Tab-separated table of C-alpha atoms in Angstrom:
chain	number	residue	atom	x	y	z
A	4	MET	CA	52.001	35.314	-12.478
A	5	LYS	CA	52.246	37.792	-9.604
A	6	ASP	CA	55.216	37.237	-7.280
A	7	ASN	CA	54.588	36.375	-3.626
A	8	ILE	CA	50.835	35.948	-3.975
A	9	LYS	CA	50.764	33.956	-0.732
A	10	LYS	CA	52.439	36.776	1.191
A	11	THR	CA	50.076	39.375	-0.304
A	12	LEU	CA	46.999	37.271	0.438
A	13	GLU	CA	48.128	36.699	4.015
A	14	ASN	CA	48.881	40.402	4.497
A	15	ASP	CA	45.984	42.094	2.677
A	16	GLY	CA	43.323	39.395	2.366
A	17	PHE	CA	43.106	39.692	-1.428
A	18	VAL	CA	45.309	39.695	-4.512
A	19	VAL	CA	44.660	41.177	-7.971
A	20	ILE	CA	46.297	39.518	-10.988
A	21	GLU	CA	45.492	41.336	-14.224
A	22	ASP	CA	45.455	39.638	-17.651
A	23	PHE	CA	44.983	36.211	-16.083
A	24	LEU	CA	42.403	35.092	-18.639
A	25	SER	CA	42.790	35.324	-22.382
A	26	GLU	CA	40.212	37.107	-24.515
A	27	LYS	CA	39.177	33.708	-25.876
A	28	GLU	CA	38.608	32.248	-22.397
A	29	VAL	CA	36.517	35.254	-21.395
A	30	GLU	CA	34.349	35.131	-24.499
A	31	GLU	CA	33.853	31.354	-24.278
A	32	MET	CA	32.513	31.633	-20.736
A	33	LYS	CA	30.228	34.536	-21.596
A	34	GLU	CA	28.917	32.658	-24.622
A	35	GLU	CA	28.272	29.568	-22.517
A	36	ALA	CA	26.378	31.672	-19.975
A	37	GLY	CA	24.199	32.852	-22.851
A	38	ASN	CA	23.533	29.235	-23.768
A	39	LEU	CA	22.598	28.421	-20.181
A	40	ILE	CA	20.126	31.307	-20.102
A	41	LYS	CA	18.196	29.538	-22.860
A	42	SER	CA	17.619	26.660	-20.434
A	43	MET	CA	16.180	28.771	-17.613
A	44	PRO	CA	13.488	27.039	-15.510
A	45	GLU	CA	9.799	27.519	-16.030
A	46	ARG	CA	7.858	29.996	-13.914
A	47	SER	CA	6.895	27.622	-11.080
A	48	LYS	CA	10.543	26.836	-10.319
A	49	ARG	CA	11.980	30.344	-10.400
A	50	THR	CA	13.869	31.256	-7.236
A	51	VAL	CA	15.132	34.626	-6.029
A	52	PHE	CA	18.604	34.911	-4.495
A	53	SER	CA	19.568	37.698	-2.115
A	54	THR	CA	22.284	38.203	0.506
A	55	LYS	CA	20.019	40.475	2.566
A	56	ASP	CA	18.492	38.683	5.569
A	57	ALA	CA	14.997	40.075	5.023
A	58	GLU	CA	14.906	38.810	1.446
A	59	ASN	CA	16.544	35.416	1.953
A	60	GLN	CA	14.028	33.181	0.176
A	61	GLN	CA	16.769	30.553	-0.143
A	62	ASN	CA	16.647	29.953	3.626
A	63	ARG	CA	13.336	28.143	3.106
A	64	ASP	CA	13.933	26.855	-0.395
A	65	LYS	CA	14.967	23.261	-1.062
A	66	TYR	CA	15.851	24.289	-4.635
A	67	PHE	CA	18.748	26.310	-3.215
A	68	LEU	CA	19.757	23.599	-0.740
A	69	ASP	CA	19.842	21.017	-3.542
A	70	SER	CA	21.780	23.252	-5.951
A	71	ALA	CA	25.234	22.290	-4.705
A	72	ASN	CA	25.872	19.588	-7.257
A	73	ASN	CA	23.886	20.696	-10.302
A	74	ILE	CA	23.160	23.703	-12.495
A	75	SER	CA	20.579	25.960	-10.849
A	76	TYR	CA	19.275	29.424	-11.661
A	77	PHE	CA	18.707	32.287	-9.233
A	78	PHE	CA	16.894	35.509	-10.086
A	79	GLU	CA	17.171	39.082	-8.882
A	80	ALA	CA	14.555	40.137	-6.333
A	81	GLY	CA	13.230	42.806	-8.719
A	82	ALA	CA	12.970	40.428	-11.664
A	83	LEU	CA	9.931	38.381	-10.573
A	84	ASP	CA	6.448	39.040	-9.278
A	85	GLY	CA	4.865	36.953	-6.523
A	86	GLU	CA	3.862	34.220	-8.955
A	87	GLY	CA	7.239	33.882	-10.651
A	88	ASN	CA	6.403	35.920	-13.744
A	89	LEU	CA	9.286	37.891	-15.221
A	90	LEU	CA	9.064	41.645	-14.751
A	91	VAL	CA	12.158	42.316	-16.886
A	92	ASP	CA	13.742	40.843	-19.986
A	93	SER	CA	14.949	37.286	-19.328
A	94	LYS	CA	18.450	38.245	-20.486
A	95	VAL	CA	18.919	40.559	-17.496
A	96	SER	CA	16.757	38.750	-14.919
A	97	LEU	CA	19.350	36.446	-13.375
A	98	ASN	CA	21.457	37.071	-10.291
A	99	LYS	CA	23.609	33.962	-10.774
A	100	ILE	CA	23.878	30.375	-11.996
A	101	GLY	CA	25.477	27.779	-9.711
A	102	HIS	CA	26.904	25.780	-8.093
A	103	ALA	CA	28.582	23.003	-10.108
A	104	LEU	CA	29.656	24.807	-13.280
A	105	HIS	CA	33.274	23.837	-12.571
A	106	SER	CA	32.342	20.173	-12.652
A	107	LEU	CA	29.483	19.814	-15.144
A	108	ILE	CA	30.040	22.440	-17.864
A	109	PRO	CA	33.171	21.819	-20.001
A	110	VAL	CA	33.950	25.499	-20.694
A	111	PHE	CA	34.019	26.353	-16.985
A	112	ARG	CA	35.697	23.097	-16.018
A	113	LYS	CA	38.546	23.829	-18.431
A	114	VAL	CA	39.270	27.215	-16.854
A	115	SER	CA	38.798	25.933	-13.303
A	116	LEU	CA	41.273	23.089	-13.809
A	117	SER	CA	43.733	25.069	-15.939
A	118	GLU	CA	47.455	24.915	-15.262
A	119	LYS	CA	47.342	28.629	-14.383
A	120	VAL	CA	44.843	27.975	-11.613
A	121	LYS	CA	46.803	24.970	-10.354
A	122	GLU	CA	49.970	27.086	-10.253
A	123	CYS	CA	48.136	29.711	-8.166
A	124	ALA	CA	46.974	27.060	-5.696
A	125	PHE	CA	50.509	25.668	-5.518
A	126	GLN	CA	51.980	29.114	-4.822
A	127	LEU	CA	49.400	29.605	-2.083
A	128	GLY	CA	50.676	26.440	-0.403
A	129	PHE	CA	47.770	24.081	-1.063
A	130	GLN	CA	48.685	20.400	-0.870
A	131	ASP	CA	45.401	18.772	-1.902
A	132	PRO	CA	43.023	21.538	-3.020
A	133	ALA	CA	39.481	20.845	-4.153
A	134	ILE	CA	36.843	23.073	-5.734
A	135	CYS	CA	33.711	23.061	-3.598
A	136	GLN	CA	31.434	25.383	-5.575
A	137	SER	CA	31.268	27.748	-8.550
A	138	MET	CA	28.994	30.523	-9.792
A	139	TYR	CA	28.432	32.693	-12.840
A	140	ILE	CA	27.430	36.099	-11.462
A	141	PHE	CA	25.625	38.526	-13.776
A	142	LYS	CA	25.296	41.866	-11.934
A	143	ASN	CA	23.119	43.119	-14.782
A	144	PRO	CA	22.544	46.828	-15.568
A	145	GLY	CA	20.077	48.615	-13.307
A	146	ILE	CA	18.924	45.441	-11.544
A	147	GLY	CA	22.149	43.787	-10.362
A	148	SER	CA	21.743	43.768	-6.598
A	149	GLU	CA	24.060	44.649	-3.742
A	150	VAL	CA	26.062	41.862	-2.096
A	151	ILE	CA	26.273	42.684	1.599
A	152	ARG	CA	29.490	42.931	3.599
A	153	HIS	CA	30.471	39.377	4.391
A	154	GLN	CA	33.207	36.771	4.682
A	155	ASP	CA	33.059	33.785	2.330
A	156	ALA	CA	33.856	31.571	5.333
A	157	TRP	CA	30.340	32.307	6.648
A	158	TYR	CA	29.130	29.927	3.962
A	159	LEU	CA	32.020	27.511	3.323
A	160	TYR	CA	33.680	26.943	6.679
A	161	THR	CA	36.675	24.679	7.261
A	162	GLU	CA	38.672	23.989	10.408
A	163	PRO	CA	41.322	25.293	10.277
A	164	MET	CA	40.329	27.998	7.785
A	165	SER	CA	41.574	27.119	4.282
A	166	LEU	CA	39.049	28.745	1.939
A	167	VAL	CA	40.218	30.888	-1.004
A	168	GLY	CA	37.957	32.384	-3.668
A	169	PHE	CA	39.001	32.726	-7.319
A	170	TRP	CA	37.001	35.613	-8.816
A	171	PHE	CA	37.398	36.257	-12.565
A	172	ALA	CA	36.238	39.526	-14.139
A	173	LEU	CA	34.586	38.687	-17.463
A	174	GLU	CA	33.869	42.374	-18.020
A	175	ASP	CA	35.490	45.506	-16.623
A	176	ALA	CA	34.453	45.838	-12.961
A	177	THR	CA	34.121	49.549	-12.197
A	178	LEU	CA	32.852	51.817	-9.449
A	179	GLN	CA	29.733	52.390	-11.518
A	180	ASN	CA	28.756	48.788	-12.233
A	181	GLY	CA	29.517	47.181	-8.865
A	182	CYS	CA	33.199	46.314	-8.422
A	183	LEU	CA	34.418	44.555	-5.290
A	184	TRP	CA	35.229	46.479	-2.097
A	185	PHE	CA	37.591	45.045	0.533
A	186	SER	CA	38.412	45.783	4.147
A	187	LYS	CA	42.153	45.232	3.909
A	188	GLY	CA	43.507	43.048	6.699
A	189	SER	CA	40.053	42.161	8.063
A	190	HIS	CA	40.759	38.450	7.518
A	191	LYS	CA	42.989	38.465	10.602
A	192	SER	CA	40.071	38.787	13.047
A	193	GLY	CA	38.550	35.307	12.658
A	194	VAL	CA	35.170	34.171	11.284
A	195	HIS	CA	32.414	36.504	12.472
A	196	ARG	CA	29.293	34.519	11.603
A	197	ARG	CA	28.138	31.208	10.109
A	198	TYR	CA	25.380	30.278	7.621
A	199	ILE	CA	24.426	26.713	8.517
A	200	ARG	CA	21.875	23.945	8.133
A	201	ASN	CA	19.106	24.248	10.685
A	202	ALA	CA	19.195	21.397	13.228
A	203	ASP	CA	15.486	21.984	13.952
A	204	LYS	CA	13.787	19.720	11.424
A	205	ASN	CA	10.372	21.169	12.277
A	206	SER	CA	11.349	24.698	11.270
A	207	PRO	CA	10.481	26.075	7.817
A	208	GLU	CA	13.930	27.694	7.854
A	209	LEU	CA	16.214	25.097	6.285
A	210	LEU	CA	19.233	27.375	6.648
A	211	ILE	CA	19.977	29.893	9.375
A	212	TYR	CA	22.653	32.352	10.495
A	213	ASN	CA	24.067	31.520	13.919
A	214	SER	CA	24.376	35.196	14.913
A	215	PRO	CA	23.141	38.651	13.822
A	216	THR	CA	24.710	40.554	10.935
A	217	PRO	CA	27.988	42.140	12.096
A	218	SER	CA	28.465	45.887	11.755
A	219	TYR	CA	31.431	46.978	9.651
A	220	GLN	CA	32.842	50.509	9.464
A	221	THR	CA	32.358	51.951	5.962
A	222	SER	CA	35.632	53.882	6.098
A	223	ASN	CA	37.580	50.604	6.372
A	224	PHE	CA	36.670	49.556	2.818
A	225	ASN	CA	38.441	50.390	-0.418
A	226	SER	CA	37.111	49.838	-3.924
A	227	VAL	CA	39.032	47.443	-6.170
A	228	PRO	CA	38.038	48.061	-9.796
A	229	VAL	CA	39.682	45.614	-12.207
A	230	PRO	CA	39.784	45.221	-15.995
A	231	LYS	CA	38.266	42.317	-17.882
A	232	GLY	CA	40.370	39.160	-17.670
A	233	SER	CA	41.625	39.857	-14.160
A	234	LEU	CA	41.707	37.304	-11.350
A	235	VAL	CA	41.010	38.417	-7.784
A	236	LEU	CA	42.070	35.944	-5.101
A	237	ILE	CA	39.908	36.323	-1.976
A	238	HIS	CA	40.929	35.066	1.466
A	239	GLY	CA	38.031	33.191	3.059
A	240	GLN	CA	37.949	35.539	6.052
A	241	VAL	CA	38.405	38.940	4.373
A	242	VAL	CA	35.305	41.157	4.615
A	243	HIS	CA	34.135	42.373	1.218
A	244	PHE	CA	31.041	43.476	-0.666
A	245	SER	CA	29.784	44.916	-3.932
A	246	GLU	CA	27.245	47.656	-4.506
A	247	GLN	CA	24.146	47.570	-6.661
A	248	ASN	CA	24.793	48.042	-10.360
A	249	LYS	CA	23.106	51.327	-11.179
A	250	SER	CA	24.912	51.770	-14.479
A	251	GLU	CA	24.002	50.761	-18.010
A	252	LYS	CA	26.849	48.223	-18.226
A	253	SER	CA	26.799	44.698	-16.836
A	254	ARG	CA	29.541	43.245	-14.618
A	255	HIS	CA	29.736	39.535	-15.362
A	256	ALA	CA	32.088	37.379	-13.301
A	257	TYR	CA	32.919	33.715	-12.849
A	258	THR	CA	33.969	32.554	-9.409
A	259	PHE	CA	34.801	29.356	-7.565
A	260	HIS	CA	36.186	28.441	-4.149
A	261	ILE	CA	38.895	26.001	-3.187
A	262	ILE	CA	39.548	24.319	0.143
A	263	GLU	CA	42.391	22.222	1.527
A	264	GLN	CA	41.533	18.537	1.888
A	265	LYS	CA	44.761	17.308	3.494
A	266	ASP	CA	44.826	19.085	6.846
A	267	ALA	CA	41.468	20.869	7.039
A	268	LYS	CA	37.980	19.549	7.809
A	269	TYR	CA	35.006	20.795	5.802
A	270	SER	CA	32.095	21.480	8.160
A	271	GLU	CA	29.059	19.201	8.053
A	272	GLU	CA	27.000	22.239	9.098
A	273	ASN	CA	27.736	24.135	5.870
A	274	TRP	CA	24.757	24.650	3.598
A	275	LEU	CA	26.690	23.148	0.692
A	276	GLN	CA	27.773	19.535	1.093
A	277	PRO	CA	29.973	17.453	-1.233
A	278	PRO	CA	28.536	14.960	-3.716
A	279	PRO	CA	29.002	11.226	-3.000
A	280	GLU	CA	32.229	11.193	-5.029
A	281	GLY	CA	33.602	14.162	-3.092
A	282	PHE	CA	34.611	17.635	-4.229
A	283	LEU	CA	36.515	18.046	-7.506
A	284	SER	CA	40.227	17.671	-6.701
A	285	LEU	CA	42.316	20.333	-8.400
A	286	TYR	CA	45.642	18.523	-8.740
A	287	LYS	CA	44.182	15.108	-9.623
A	288	HIS	CA	42.334	16.234	-12.760
């Protein structure tokens, strides 16, 4: 385990820990993702996911809003036609699967609740951490889309800020296939925007941003390629992104987010809300 991960996260906004996952853990998660692909929804229920405002179908889609506590499938914008027919092979059509893998799928639950993860949360100073969401991200060759410059706290806001992302590379993440880019230290400037539930019940937009997309200087970002098995810890306020995968190699990743339950309040405006039993507590399972 990396020394002083709390200090590094507070200083830089991210931490890289190589060789966090074993080869067996990596392969089990990739195999399980393959099994989940076999259960993809029929054409009428296929939903595109995009982080670009102009393509945000999920803003108007109850399927996305209801995905917090189940296993839901989201496709790349270039994978479907207007009627939901696949334009590419089903094996490379998905953007991600979410958002309750950590709770409902044993393979992902085992990694999410592992002693290694709990030790990380402890070193970061969490007293009562809970996992609020999880995703399997595909970033498939040629079609894996860009993730815009953003802060995770736009989507999962707590007061005070307590959000930390755990991002696991299940394949080598390289410059060519869409590794993460970070603006080091950008987490120290607060939360720049929020993605919230629309209070206007008459609007077709179920989810809205409360302000325009911020502009971030390209020169402030540095690429962070990591080998398979690495864990990247992501401060909830650090600005980061990933480019489109234009290579012939995929960049699969598993990620989840934890929040503090003891001294932080999870916003009722967040798109994702806890199930009746509450979020999955990390230390109590």
